[in-house]
PDB file of C-alpha atoms in Angstrom:
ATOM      1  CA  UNK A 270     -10.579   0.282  19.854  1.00  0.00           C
ATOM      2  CA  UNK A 271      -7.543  -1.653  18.603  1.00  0.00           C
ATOM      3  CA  UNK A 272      -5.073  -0.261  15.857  1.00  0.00           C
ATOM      4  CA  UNK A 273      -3.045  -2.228  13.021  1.00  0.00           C
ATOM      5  CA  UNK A 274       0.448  -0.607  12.417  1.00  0.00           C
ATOM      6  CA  UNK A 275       2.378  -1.570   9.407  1.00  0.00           C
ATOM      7  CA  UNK A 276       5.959  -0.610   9.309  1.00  0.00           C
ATOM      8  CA  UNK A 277       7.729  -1.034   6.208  1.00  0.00           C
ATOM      9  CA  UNK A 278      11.114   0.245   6.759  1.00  0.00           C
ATOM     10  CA  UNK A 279      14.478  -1.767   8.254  1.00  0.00           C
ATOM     11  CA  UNK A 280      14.871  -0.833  11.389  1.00  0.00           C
ATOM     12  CA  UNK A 281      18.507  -0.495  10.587  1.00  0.00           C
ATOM     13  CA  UNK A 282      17.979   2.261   8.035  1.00  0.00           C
ATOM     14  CA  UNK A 283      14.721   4.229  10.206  1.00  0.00           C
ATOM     15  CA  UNK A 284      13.488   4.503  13.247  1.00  0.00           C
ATOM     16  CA  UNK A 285       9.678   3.653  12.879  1.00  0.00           C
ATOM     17  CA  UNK A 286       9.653   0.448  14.247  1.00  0.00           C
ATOM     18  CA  UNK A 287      10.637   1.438  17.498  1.00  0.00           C
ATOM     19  CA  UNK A 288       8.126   4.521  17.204  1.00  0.00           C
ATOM     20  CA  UNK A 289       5.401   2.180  15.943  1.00  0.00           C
ATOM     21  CA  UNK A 290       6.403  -0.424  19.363  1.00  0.00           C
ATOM     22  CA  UNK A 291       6.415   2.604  21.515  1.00  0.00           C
ATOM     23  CA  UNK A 292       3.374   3.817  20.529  1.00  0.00           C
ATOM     24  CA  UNK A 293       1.505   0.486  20.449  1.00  0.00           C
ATOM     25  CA  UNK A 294      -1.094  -0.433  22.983  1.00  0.00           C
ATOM     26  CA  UNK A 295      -2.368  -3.385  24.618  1.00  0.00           C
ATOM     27  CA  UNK A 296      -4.490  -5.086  21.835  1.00  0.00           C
ATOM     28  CA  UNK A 297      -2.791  -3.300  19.138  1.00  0.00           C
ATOM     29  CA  UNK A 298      -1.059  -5.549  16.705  1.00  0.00           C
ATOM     30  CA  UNK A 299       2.150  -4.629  14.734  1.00  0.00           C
ATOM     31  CA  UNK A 300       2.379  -6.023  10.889  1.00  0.00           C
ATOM     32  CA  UNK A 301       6.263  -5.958   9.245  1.00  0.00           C
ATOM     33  CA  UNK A 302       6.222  -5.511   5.590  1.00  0.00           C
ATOM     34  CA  UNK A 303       8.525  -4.270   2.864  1.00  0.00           C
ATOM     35  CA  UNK A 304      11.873  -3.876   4.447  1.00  0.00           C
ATOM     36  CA  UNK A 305      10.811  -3.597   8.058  1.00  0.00           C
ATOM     37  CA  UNK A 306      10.604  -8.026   7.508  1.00  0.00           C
ATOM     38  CA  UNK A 307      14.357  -7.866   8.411  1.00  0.00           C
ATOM     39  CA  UNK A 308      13.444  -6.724  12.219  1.00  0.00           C
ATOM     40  CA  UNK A 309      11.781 -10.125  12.587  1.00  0.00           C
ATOM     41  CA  UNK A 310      14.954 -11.542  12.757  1.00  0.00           C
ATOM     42  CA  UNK A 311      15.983 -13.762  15.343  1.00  0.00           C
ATOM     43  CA  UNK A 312      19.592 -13.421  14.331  1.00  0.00           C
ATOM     44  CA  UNK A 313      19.669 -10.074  14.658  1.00  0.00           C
ATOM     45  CA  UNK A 314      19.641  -9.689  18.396  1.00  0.00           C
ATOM     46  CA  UNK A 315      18.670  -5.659  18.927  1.00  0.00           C
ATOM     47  CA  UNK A 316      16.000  -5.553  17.062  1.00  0.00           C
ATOM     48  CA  UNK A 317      14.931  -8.801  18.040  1.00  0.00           C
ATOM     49  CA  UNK A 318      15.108  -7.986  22.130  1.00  0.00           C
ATOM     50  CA  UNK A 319      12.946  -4.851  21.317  1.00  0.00           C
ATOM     51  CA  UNK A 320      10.488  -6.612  19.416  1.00  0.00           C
ATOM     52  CA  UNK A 321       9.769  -9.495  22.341  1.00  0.00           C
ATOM     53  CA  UNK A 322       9.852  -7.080  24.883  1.00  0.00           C
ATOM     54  CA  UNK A 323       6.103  -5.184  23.249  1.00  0.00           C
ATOM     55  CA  UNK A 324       5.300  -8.752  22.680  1.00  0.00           C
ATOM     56  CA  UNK A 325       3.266  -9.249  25.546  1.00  0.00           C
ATOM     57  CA  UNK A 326       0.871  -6.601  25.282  1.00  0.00           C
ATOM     58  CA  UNK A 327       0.876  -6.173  21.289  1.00  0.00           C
ATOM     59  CA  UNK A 328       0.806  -9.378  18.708  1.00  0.00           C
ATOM     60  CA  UNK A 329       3.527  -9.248  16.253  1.00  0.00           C
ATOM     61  CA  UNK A 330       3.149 -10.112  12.375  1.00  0.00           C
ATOM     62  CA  UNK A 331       5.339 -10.515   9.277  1.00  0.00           C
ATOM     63  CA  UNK A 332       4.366 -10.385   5.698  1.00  0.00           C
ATOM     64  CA  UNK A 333       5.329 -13.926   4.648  1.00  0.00           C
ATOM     65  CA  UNK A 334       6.127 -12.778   0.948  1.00  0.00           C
ATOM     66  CA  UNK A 335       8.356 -10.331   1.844  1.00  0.00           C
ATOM     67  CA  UNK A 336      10.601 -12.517   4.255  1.00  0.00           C
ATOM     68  CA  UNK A 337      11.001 -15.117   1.050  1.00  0.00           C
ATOM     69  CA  UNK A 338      11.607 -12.178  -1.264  1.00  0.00           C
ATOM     70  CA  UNK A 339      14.605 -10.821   1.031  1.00  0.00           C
ATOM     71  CA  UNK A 340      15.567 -14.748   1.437  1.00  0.00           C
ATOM     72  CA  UNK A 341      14.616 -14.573   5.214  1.00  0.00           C
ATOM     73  CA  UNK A 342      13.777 -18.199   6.418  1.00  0.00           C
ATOM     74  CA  UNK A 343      10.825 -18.396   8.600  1.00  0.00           C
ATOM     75  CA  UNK A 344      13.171 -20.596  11.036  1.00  0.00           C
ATOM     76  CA  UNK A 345      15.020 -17.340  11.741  1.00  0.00           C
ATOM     77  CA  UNK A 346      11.301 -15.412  12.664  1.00  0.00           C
ATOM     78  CA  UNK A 347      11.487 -14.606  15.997  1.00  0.00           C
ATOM     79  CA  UNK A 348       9.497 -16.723  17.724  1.00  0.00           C
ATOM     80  CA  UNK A 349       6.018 -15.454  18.598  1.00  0.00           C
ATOM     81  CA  UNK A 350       5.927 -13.425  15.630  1.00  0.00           C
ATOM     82  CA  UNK A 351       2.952 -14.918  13.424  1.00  0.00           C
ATOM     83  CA  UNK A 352       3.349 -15.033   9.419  1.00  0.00           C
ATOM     84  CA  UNK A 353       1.108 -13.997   7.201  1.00  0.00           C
ATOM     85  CA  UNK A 354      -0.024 -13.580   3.501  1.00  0.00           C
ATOM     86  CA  UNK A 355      -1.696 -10.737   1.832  1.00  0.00           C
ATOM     87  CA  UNK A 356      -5.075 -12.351   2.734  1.00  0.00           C
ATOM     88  CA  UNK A 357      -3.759 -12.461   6.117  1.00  0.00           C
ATOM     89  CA  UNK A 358      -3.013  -8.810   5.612  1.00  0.00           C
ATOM     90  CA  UNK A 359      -6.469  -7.806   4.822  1.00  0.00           C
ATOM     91  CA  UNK A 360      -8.041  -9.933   7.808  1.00  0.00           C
ATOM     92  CA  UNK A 361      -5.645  -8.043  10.264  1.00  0.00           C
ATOM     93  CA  UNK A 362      -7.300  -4.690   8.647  1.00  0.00           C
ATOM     94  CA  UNK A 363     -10.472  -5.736   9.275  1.00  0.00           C
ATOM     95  CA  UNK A 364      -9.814  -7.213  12.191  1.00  0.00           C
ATOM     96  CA  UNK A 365      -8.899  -4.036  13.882  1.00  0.00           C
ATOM     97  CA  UNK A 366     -10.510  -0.644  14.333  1.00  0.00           C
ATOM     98  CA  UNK A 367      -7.884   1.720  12.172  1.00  0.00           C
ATOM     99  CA  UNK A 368      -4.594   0.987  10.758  1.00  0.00           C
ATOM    100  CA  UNK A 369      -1.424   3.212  11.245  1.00  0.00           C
ATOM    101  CA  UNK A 370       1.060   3.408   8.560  1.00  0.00           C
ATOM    102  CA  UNK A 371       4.281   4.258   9.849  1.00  0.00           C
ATOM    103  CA  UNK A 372       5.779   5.646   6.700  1.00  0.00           C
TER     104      UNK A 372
ATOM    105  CA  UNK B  79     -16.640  -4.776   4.368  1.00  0.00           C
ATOM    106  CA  UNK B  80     -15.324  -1.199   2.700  1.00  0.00           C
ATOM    107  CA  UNK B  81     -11.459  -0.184   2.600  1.00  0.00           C
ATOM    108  CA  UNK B  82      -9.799   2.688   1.183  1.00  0.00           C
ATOM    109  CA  UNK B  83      -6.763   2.228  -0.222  1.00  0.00           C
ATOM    110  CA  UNK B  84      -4.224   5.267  -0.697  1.00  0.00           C
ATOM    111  CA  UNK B  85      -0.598   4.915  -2.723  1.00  0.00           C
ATOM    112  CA  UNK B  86       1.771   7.646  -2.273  1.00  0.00           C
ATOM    113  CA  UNK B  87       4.450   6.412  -4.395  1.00  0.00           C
ATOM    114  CA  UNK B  88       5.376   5.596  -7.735  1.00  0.00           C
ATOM    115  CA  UNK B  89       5.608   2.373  -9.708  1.00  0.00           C
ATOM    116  CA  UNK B  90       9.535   0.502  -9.434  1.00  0.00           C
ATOM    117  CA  UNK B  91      11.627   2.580  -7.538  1.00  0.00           C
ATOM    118  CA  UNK B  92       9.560   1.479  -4.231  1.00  0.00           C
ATOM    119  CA  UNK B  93       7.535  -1.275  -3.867  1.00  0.00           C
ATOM    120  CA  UNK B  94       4.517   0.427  -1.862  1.00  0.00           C
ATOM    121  CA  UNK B  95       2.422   0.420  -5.341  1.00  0.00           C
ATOM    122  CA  UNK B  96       3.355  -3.266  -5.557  1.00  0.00           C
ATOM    123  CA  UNK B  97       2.627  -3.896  -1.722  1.00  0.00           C
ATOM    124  CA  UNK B  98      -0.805  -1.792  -2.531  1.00  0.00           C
ATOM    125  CA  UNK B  99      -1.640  -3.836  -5.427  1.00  0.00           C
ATOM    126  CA  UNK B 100      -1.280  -6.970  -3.854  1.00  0.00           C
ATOM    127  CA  UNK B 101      -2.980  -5.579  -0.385  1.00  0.00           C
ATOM    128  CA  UNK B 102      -6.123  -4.675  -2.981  1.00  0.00           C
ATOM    129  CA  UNK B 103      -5.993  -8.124  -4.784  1.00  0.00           C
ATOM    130  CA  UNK B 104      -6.438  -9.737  -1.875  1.00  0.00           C
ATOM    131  CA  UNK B 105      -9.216  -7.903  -0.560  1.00  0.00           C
ATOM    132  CA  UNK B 106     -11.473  -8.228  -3.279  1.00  0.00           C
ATOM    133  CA  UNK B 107     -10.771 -11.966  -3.996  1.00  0.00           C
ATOM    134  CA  UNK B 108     -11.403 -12.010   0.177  1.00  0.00           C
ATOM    135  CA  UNK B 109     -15.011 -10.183  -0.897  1.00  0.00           C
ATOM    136  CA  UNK B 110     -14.163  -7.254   0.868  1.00  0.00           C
ATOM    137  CA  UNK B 111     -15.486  -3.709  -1.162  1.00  0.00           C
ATOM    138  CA  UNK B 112     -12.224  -1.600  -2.364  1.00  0.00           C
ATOM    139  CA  UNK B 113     -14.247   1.585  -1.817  1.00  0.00           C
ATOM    140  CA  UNK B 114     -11.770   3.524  -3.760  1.00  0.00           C
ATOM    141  CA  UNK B 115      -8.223   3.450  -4.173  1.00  0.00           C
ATOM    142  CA  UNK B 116      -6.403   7.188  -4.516  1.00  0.00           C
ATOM    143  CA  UNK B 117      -3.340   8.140  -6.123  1.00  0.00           C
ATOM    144  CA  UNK B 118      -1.515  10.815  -4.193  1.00  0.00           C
ATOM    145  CA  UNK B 119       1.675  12.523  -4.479  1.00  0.00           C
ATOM    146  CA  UNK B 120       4.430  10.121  -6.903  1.00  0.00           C
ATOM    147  CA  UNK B 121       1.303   7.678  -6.875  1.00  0.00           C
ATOM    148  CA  UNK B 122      -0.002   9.488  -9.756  1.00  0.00           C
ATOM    149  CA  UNK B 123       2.713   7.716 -11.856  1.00  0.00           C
ATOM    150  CA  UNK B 124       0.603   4.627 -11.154  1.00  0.00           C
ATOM    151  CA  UNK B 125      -1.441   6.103 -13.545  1.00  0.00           C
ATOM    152  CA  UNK B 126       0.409   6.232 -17.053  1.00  0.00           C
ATOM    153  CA  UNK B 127      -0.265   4.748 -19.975  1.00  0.00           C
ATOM    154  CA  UNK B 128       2.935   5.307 -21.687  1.00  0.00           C
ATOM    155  CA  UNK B 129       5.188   2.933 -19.527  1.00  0.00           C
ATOM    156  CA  UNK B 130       6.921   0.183 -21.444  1.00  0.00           C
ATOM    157  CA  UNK B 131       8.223  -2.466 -19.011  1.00  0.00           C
ATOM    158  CA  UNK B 132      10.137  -5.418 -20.428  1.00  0.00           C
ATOM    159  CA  UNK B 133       7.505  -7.971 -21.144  1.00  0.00           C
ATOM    160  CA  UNK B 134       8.569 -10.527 -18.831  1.00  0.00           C
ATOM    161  CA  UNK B 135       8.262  -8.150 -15.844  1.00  0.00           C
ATOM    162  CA  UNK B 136       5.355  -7.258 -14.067  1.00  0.00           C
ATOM    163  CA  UNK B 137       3.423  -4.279 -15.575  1.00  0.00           C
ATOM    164  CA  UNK B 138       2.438  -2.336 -12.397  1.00  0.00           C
ATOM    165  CA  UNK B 139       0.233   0.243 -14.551  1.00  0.00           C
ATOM    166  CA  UNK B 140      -1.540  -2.592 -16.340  1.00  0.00           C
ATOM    167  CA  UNK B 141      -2.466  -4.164 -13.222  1.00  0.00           C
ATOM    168  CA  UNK B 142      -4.098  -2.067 -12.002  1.00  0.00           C
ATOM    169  CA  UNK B 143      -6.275  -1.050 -15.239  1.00  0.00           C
ATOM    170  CA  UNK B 144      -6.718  -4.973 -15.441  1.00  0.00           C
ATOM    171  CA  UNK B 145      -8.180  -4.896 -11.599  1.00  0.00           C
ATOM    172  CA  UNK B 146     -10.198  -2.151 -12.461  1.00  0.00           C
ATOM    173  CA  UNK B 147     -11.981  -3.565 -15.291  1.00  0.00           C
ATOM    174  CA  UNK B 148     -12.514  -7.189 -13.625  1.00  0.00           C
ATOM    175  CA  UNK B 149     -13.698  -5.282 -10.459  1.00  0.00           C
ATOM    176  CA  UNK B 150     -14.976  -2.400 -11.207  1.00  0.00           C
ATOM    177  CA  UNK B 151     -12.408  -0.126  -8.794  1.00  0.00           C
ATOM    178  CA  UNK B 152     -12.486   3.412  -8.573  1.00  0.00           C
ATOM    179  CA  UNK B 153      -8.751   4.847  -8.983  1.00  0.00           C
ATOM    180  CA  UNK B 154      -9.009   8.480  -8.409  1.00  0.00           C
ATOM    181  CA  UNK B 155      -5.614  10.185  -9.389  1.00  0.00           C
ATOM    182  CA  UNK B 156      -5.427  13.657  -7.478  1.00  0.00           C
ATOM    183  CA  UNK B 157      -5.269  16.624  -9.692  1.00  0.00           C
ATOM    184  CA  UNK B 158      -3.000  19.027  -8.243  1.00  0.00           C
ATOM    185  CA  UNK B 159       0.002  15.952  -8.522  1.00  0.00           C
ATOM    186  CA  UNK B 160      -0.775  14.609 -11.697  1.00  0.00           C
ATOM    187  CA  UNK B 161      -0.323  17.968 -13.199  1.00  0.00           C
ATOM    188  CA  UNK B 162       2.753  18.674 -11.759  1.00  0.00           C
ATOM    189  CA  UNK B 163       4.218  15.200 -12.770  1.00  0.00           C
ATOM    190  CA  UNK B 164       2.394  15.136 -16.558  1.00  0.00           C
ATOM    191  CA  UNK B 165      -0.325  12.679 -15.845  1.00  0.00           C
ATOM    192  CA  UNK B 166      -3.411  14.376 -18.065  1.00  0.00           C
ATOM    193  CA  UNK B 167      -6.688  13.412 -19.385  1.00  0.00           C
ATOM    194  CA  UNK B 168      -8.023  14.769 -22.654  1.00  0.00           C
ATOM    195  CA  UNK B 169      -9.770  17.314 -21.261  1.00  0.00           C
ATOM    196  CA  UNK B 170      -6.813  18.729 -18.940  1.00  0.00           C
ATOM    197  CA  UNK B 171      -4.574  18.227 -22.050  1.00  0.00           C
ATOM    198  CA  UNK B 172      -6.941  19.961 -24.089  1.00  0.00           C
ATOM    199  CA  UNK B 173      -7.114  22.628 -21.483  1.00  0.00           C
ATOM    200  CA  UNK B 174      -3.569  22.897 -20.994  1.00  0.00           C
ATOM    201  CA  UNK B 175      -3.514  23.361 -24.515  1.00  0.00           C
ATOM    202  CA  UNK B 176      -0.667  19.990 -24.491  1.00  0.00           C
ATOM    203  CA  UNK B 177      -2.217  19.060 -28.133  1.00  0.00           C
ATOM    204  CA  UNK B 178      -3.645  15.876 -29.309  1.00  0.00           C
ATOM    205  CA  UNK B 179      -2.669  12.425 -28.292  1.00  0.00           C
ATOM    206  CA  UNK B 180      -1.236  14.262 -25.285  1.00  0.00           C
ATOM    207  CA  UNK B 181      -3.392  12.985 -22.613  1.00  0.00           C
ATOM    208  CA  UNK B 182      -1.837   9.615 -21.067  1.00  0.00           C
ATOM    209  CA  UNK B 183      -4.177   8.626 -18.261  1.00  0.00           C
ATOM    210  CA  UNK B 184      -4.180   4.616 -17.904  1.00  0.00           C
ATOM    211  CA  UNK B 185      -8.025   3.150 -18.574  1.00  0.00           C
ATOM    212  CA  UNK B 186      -9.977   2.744 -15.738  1.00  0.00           C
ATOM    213  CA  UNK B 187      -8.367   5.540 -14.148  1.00  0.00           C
ATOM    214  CA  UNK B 188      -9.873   8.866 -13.433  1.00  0.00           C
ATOM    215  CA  UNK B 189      -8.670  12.256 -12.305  1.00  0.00           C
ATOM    216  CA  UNK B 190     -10.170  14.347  -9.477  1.00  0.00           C
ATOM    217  CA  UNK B 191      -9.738  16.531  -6.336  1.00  0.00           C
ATOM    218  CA  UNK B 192      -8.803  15.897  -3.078  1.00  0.00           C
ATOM    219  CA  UNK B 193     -12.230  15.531  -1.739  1.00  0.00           C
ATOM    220  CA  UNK B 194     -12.567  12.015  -3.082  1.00  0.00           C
ATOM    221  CA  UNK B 195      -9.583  11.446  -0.979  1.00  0.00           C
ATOM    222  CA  UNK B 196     -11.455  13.054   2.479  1.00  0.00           C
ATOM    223  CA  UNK B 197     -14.524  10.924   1.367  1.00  0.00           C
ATOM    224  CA  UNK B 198     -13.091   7.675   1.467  1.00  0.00           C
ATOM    225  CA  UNK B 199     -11.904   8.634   4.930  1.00  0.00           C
ATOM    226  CA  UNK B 200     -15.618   8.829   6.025  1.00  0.00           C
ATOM    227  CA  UNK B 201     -16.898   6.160   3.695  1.00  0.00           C
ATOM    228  CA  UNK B 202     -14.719   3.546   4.054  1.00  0.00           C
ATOM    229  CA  UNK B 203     -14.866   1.369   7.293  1.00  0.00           C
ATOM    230  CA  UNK B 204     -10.707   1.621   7.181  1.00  0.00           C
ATOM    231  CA  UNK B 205      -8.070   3.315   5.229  1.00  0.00           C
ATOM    232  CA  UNK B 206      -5.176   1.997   4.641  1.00  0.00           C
ATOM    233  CA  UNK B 207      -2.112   4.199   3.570  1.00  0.00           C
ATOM    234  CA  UNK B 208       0.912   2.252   1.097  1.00  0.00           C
ATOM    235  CA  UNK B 209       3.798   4.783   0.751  1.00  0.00           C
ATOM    236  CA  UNK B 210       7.777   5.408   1.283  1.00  0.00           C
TER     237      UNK B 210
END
């Protein structure tokens, strides 16, 4: 049983991605959209420490989209985290057993 | 496979609809079923025929009576939140006693209860929830 949690909220503004990282499993995957893209940061060095250290155990996604649409280049992703499209969206829904919206 | 999509907010002043639009595009184009998608809470605004966007901006209600028709979808708008917020059908607007021409319900939309929301829980192989 594996979950999908999106978070779609700057971590600057809420605190649901570190909820949605502390609540992760092992297997679970972790999908930025909306405003939560700016936690993929690399530049941004908080966010981006507490995102590679639940890397291990959970994968890490970004909604491609929504990085170019907040003129985030995907050479400041942190590495690891994998970027996807909205058909990349749906395969990571299907791919696991329930999705969590952290709202 | 079957998804359920739910939007809990409103066209423009979030982008969840937008996000949930896309998400739903996507899907179907991928082959996937959209079991249903349900408006809930500001969602219901989804639903309006009455919106006038500039014309070179995207039309957030159209879209999703345009994905309707080419798909077939099922958008459910809840009942208890579309009356609060002035989303009616002729019959509610005729019930309501709102007069004709009242009703503004977006084609290929449909009002119901919160059981078609509980059913695409069980139904649907995954829900996913767009919201603020």
């Amino acid at each position: 049983m594996s979950t999908l949690h999106t978070v779609n909220k700057s971590p600057f503004e809420r605190g649901s991605l570190a909820s949605a990282l502390a609540h992760a499993l092992p297997g679970d995957a972790v999908l930025l959209i909306e405003d939560a893209v700016v936690g993929a940061r690399a530049s941004a060095v908080k966010t981006a420490d507490l995102i590679k250290a639940a890397m291990p155990a959970c994968k890490l996604y970004v909604l491609g989209p929504d990085l170019t649409a907040r003129g985030i280049p995907s050479t400041d992703v942190v590495d690891g985290i994998n970027i996807v499209d909205y058909p990349g969206f749906v395969d990571l829904v299907a791919d696991h057993d329930k999705t969590q919206a952290w709202l | 496979m079957k998804i359920g999509v739910v939007v809990n907010e409103g066209p423009y002043t979030h982008q969840a609809s937008d996000t949930a639009y896309q998400f739903t595009k996507a899907a179907l184009e991928k082959g996937h079923e959209i079991y249903r998608v349900f408006f809930y809470h500001d969602g219901v605004n989804n639903a309006t025929r009455l919106t006038v966007p500039p014309q070179d901006e995207r039309n957030v209600q159209r879209n999703w009576s345009e994905l309707s028709e080419k798909y077939n979808l099922d958008l459910v708008v809840c009942i208890a939140a579309a009356q609060r917020r002035g989303i009616l059908d002729d019959s509610e607007a005729k019930r309501h006693g709102k007069g004709d021409g009242a009703a503004n319900l977006a084609p290929g939309f449909r009002i119901s209860g919160l059981g078609q929301l509980i059913e695409s829980g069980i139904q649907a192989d995954r829900l996913v929830v767009f919201g603020d």
